[in-house]
Amino acid sequence: MTLHFLTFVKDPPTPPPDVEYPLDGDKIITIPGSLREYAAEALFELDGDMKSIATLLLDSIIKAPMDARKTLAQNIVVMGGSSMMPGFKHRLAAELKSLVQDPAYSRKMNMNTFKFHSPPSKENYTAWLGASIYGSTDAVNTHCITKDQFITNNRHIPDWSDQAWRALSSSKSV
């Protein structure tokens, strides 16, 4: 895999300002802006397995059926507290566009357009909100498994779309 690095046309942007963070009592710690910026870089730098947040997203899209990949790339919802960092989505989009030029991805994905949608709530609690809504419906009962079913099923979570498993689990619960 070829590594792609974003290059700046002008001088690199100045780091964010330092922040003073109060601790217990009268102690205050100063967190340098460059350190705060570097913490976000960990999401975009390749780790020992050659993975970053952008490569993980592309790998997930590639695992989908070929005819669904374009739809997935056009319907990305980014959530979680880290996604609220200023410039996060822009940087992710730039990383994705750069990575799809790499032969490892360009052979499997014939696209270079990604579309991000805004979640219906703040990004830091969107997943919790969705799980809360789902958990309060009757649908959760159709997609749950007991400990005994898990053990009987060789410690495997079933494919919920498998109608044979649904029929078997429904007959056991009666």
Short mmCIF file of C-alpha atoms in Angstrom, two decimals:
data_model
loop_
_atom_site.label_atom_id
_atom_site.label_comp_id
_atom_site.label_asym_id
_atom_site.label_seq_id
_atom_site.Cartn_x
_atom_site.Cartn_y
_atom_site.Cartn_z
CA MET A 1 0.00 0.00 0.00
CA THR A 2 1.29 3.42 -0.92
CA LEU A 3 1.21 6.01 1.83
CA HIS A 4 -0.43 9.29 0.92
CA PHE A 5 0.26 12.38 2.94
CA LEU A 6 -1.69 15.58 2.64
CA THR A 7 0.51 18.44 1.60
CA PHE A 8 -0.22 22.06 2.28
CA VAL A 9 -0.02 24.58 -0.55
CA LYS A 10 0.95 27.31 1.87
CA ASP A 11 2.62 27.11 5.24
CA PRO A 12 1.06 24.57 7.59
CA PRO A 13 -1.73 26.05 9.70
CA THR A 14 -0.85 27.40 13.09
CA PRO A 15 -1.72 25.04 15.94
CA PRO A 16 -4.72 25.81 18.11
CA PRO A 17 -4.20 27.98 21.19
CA ASP A 18 -3.04 26.59 24.50
CA VAL A 19 -5.80 25.77 26.98
CA GLU A 20 -5.70 26.12 30.75
CA TYR A 21 -7.51 23.29 32.53
CA PRO A 22 -8.30 23.61 36.25
CA LEU A 23 -7.54 20.65 38.48
CA ASP A 24 -8.52 20.08 42.11
CA GLY A 25 -8.03 23.11 44.27
CA ASP A 26 -6.02 25.94 42.83
CA LYS A 27 -3.90 23.88 40.43
CA ILE A 28 -4.10 24.66 36.73
CA ILE A 29 -2.49 22.67 33.96
CA THR A 30 -1.70 24.23 30.60
CA ILE A 31 -2.26 21.96 27.61
CA PRO A 32 -0.32 23.14 24.56
CA GLY A 33 -2.34 23.55 21.37
CA SER A 34 0.14 21.46 19.41
CA LEU A 35 -0.40 18.56 21.84
CA ARG A 36 -4.18 18.83 21.47
CA GLU A 37 -3.78 18.81 17.69
CA TYR A 38 -1.45 15.80 17.77
CA ALA A 39 -4.02 13.81 19.78
CA ALA A 40 -6.39 14.03 16.80
CA GLU A 41 -3.64 12.96 14.40
CA ALA A 42 -3.67 9.51 16.01
CA LEU A 43 -6.99 8.87 14.25
CA PHE A 44 -5.49 9.53 10.82
CA GLU A 45 -2.01 8.04 11.15
CA LEU A 46 -1.55 4.43 10.10
CA ASP A 47 -0.97 2.10 13.01
CA GLY A 48 1.09 -1.11 13.08
CA ASP A 49 -1.62 -2.90 11.10
CA MET A 50 -1.62 -0.11 8.49
CA LYS A 51 -5.06 1.06 9.66
CA SER A 52 -6.46 4.52 10.25
CA ILE A 53 -9.99 5.80 10.58
CA ALA A 54 -10.10 6.40 6.82
CA THR A 55 -8.77 2.94 5.91
CA LEU A 56 -11.23 1.31 8.33
CA LEU A 57 -14.10 3.14 6.65
CA LEU A 58 -12.93 2.14 3.17
CA ASP A 59 -12.38 -1.46 4.28
CA SER A 60 -15.95 -1.55 5.61
CA ILE A 61 -17.33 -0.26 2.31
CA ILE A 62 -15.29 -2.82 0.36
CA LYS A 63 -16.70 -5.67 2.46
CA ALA A 64 -20.21 -4.74 1.28
CA PRO A 65 -21.60 -6.19 -1.96
CA MET A 66 -20.24 -4.37 -5.00
CA ASP A 67 -23.61 -2.89 -5.99
CA ALA A 68 -24.06 -1.35 -2.51
CA ARG A 69 -20.66 0.37 -2.25
CA LYS A 70 -21.57 3.58 -4.05
CA THR A 71 -24.71 3.97 -1.94
CA LEU A 72 -22.70 3.44 1.24
CA ALA A 73 -20.06 5.97 0.17
CA GLN A 74 -22.83 8.50 -0.48
CA ASN A 75 -24.48 7.96 2.92
CA ILE A 76 -21.86 8.28 5.63
CA VAL A 77 -22.93 9.45 9.09
CA VAL A 78 -20.00 10.30 11.33
CA MET A 79 -20.74 10.22 15.05
CA GLY A 80 -19.01 10.15 18.40
CA GLY A 81 -17.28 12.82 20.39
CA SER A 82 -14.16 12.81 18.22
CA SER A 83 -16.23 13.72 15.17
CA MET A 84 -17.09 17.04 16.82
CA MET A 85 -13.52 18.29 16.53
CA PRO A 86 -13.29 21.29 14.19
CA GLY A 87 -12.19 20.13 10.74
CA PHE A 88 -12.65 16.41 11.46
CA LYS A 89 -15.10 15.69 8.63
CA HIS A 90 -13.15 17.78 6.16
CA ARG A 91 -9.95 15.94 7.04
CA LEU A 92 -11.68 12.55 6.83
CA ALA A 93 -13.06 13.43 3.38
CA ALA A 94 -9.60 14.52 2.20
CA GLU A 95 -8.01 11.31 3.53
CA LEU A 96 -10.68 9.18 1.82
CA LYS A 97 -10.21 10.94 -1.52
CA SER A 98 -6.47 10.45 -1.25
CA LEU A 99 -6.69 6.78 -0.28
CA VAL A 100 -9.08 5.76 -3.09
CA GLN A 101 -6.31 6.66 -5.54
CA ASP A 102 -4.17 3.89 -4.03
CA PRO A 103 -4.23 0.70 -6.14
CA ALA A 104 -5.27 -1.33 -3.09
CA TYR A 105 -8.58 0.56 -3.07
CA SER A 106 -8.96 1.84 -6.63
CA ARG A 107 -9.20 -1.73 -7.98
CA LYS A 108 -12.08 -2.50 -5.62
CA MET A 109 -13.82 0.87 -5.57
CA ASN A 110 -14.53 2.74 -8.75
CA MET A 111 -15.49 5.99 -7.06
CA ASN A 112 -13.99 9.04 -5.49
CA THR A 113 -17.02 10.83 -4.06
CA PHE A 114 -18.10 10.52 -0.46
CA LYS A 115 -21.07 12.27 1.09
CA PHE A 116 -21.44 12.95 4.78
CA HIS A 117 -24.87 13.43 6.34
CA SER A 118 -25.58 15.29 9.54
CA PRO A 119 -27.05 13.13 12.30
CA PRO A 120 -30.41 14.17 13.78
CA SER A 121 -28.76 15.05 17.09
CA LYS A 122 -25.39 16.04 18.48
CA GLU A 123 -22.69 13.68 17.22
CA ASN A 124 -21.49 12.78 20.71
CA TYR A 125 -24.76 11.10 21.71
CA THR A 126 -26.28 10.02 18.38
CA ALA A 127 -25.35 6.35 18.87
CA TRP A 128 -26.78 6.33 22.38
CA LEU A 129 -29.99 7.97 21.16
CA GLY A 130 -30.40 5.42 18.36
CA ALA A 131 -29.77 2.50 20.70
CA SER A 132 -32.19 3.96 23.24
CA ILE A 133 -34.95 4.30 20.66
CA TYR A 134 -34.29 0.80 19.31
CA GLY A 135 -34.18 -0.67 22.82
CA SER A 136 -37.56 0.80 23.70
CA THR A 137 -39.32 -0.87 20.77
CA ASP A 138 -40.68 -4.38 20.42
CA ALA A 139 -38.18 -4.98 17.60
CA VAL A 140 -35.43 -5.65 20.12
CA ASN A 141 -37.14 -8.89 21.12
CA THR A 142 -36.85 -10.23 17.57
CA HIS A 143 -33.11 -9.57 17.51
CA CYS A 144 -31.99 -10.83 20.87
CA ILE A 145 -30.37 -14.05 21.96
CA THR A 146 -30.30 -15.67 25.36
CA LYS A 147 -27.17 -17.08 26.95
CA ASP A 148 -28.50 -20.63 26.43
CA GLN A 149 -29.18 -19.94 22.74
CA PHE A 150 -25.68 -18.48 22.39
CA ILE A 151 -24.11 -21.62 23.91
CA THR A 152 -26.36 -23.94 21.88
CA ASN A 153 -25.38 -22.04 18.74
CA ASN A 154 -21.66 -22.81 19.35
CA ARG A 155 -21.04 -19.35 20.83
CA HIS A 156 -21.99 -17.70 17.56
CA ILE A 157 -24.29 -14.73 17.02
CA PRO A 158 -26.67 -15.69 14.22
CA ASP A 159 -27.33 -13.86 11.00
CA TRP A 160 -30.65 -12.19 11.85
CA SER A 161 -31.77 -12.36 8.23
CA ASP A 162 -31.51 -16.18 8.32
CA GLN A 163 -35.15 -17.23 8.39
CA ALA A 164 -34.26 -20.81 9.36
CA TRP A 165 -32.61 -19.57 12.59
CA ARG A 166 -35.60 -17.33 13.35
CA ALA A 167 -38.01 -20.22 12.90
CA LEU A 168 -35.87 -22.44 15.14
CA SER A 169 -35.56 -19.78 17.87
CA SER A 170 -39.30 -18.99 17.73
CA SER A 171 -40.25 -22.64 18.14
CA LYS A 172 -37.93 -23.02 21.15
CA SER A 173 -39.36 -19.99 22.94
CA VAL A 174 -42.97 -21.25 22.73
#
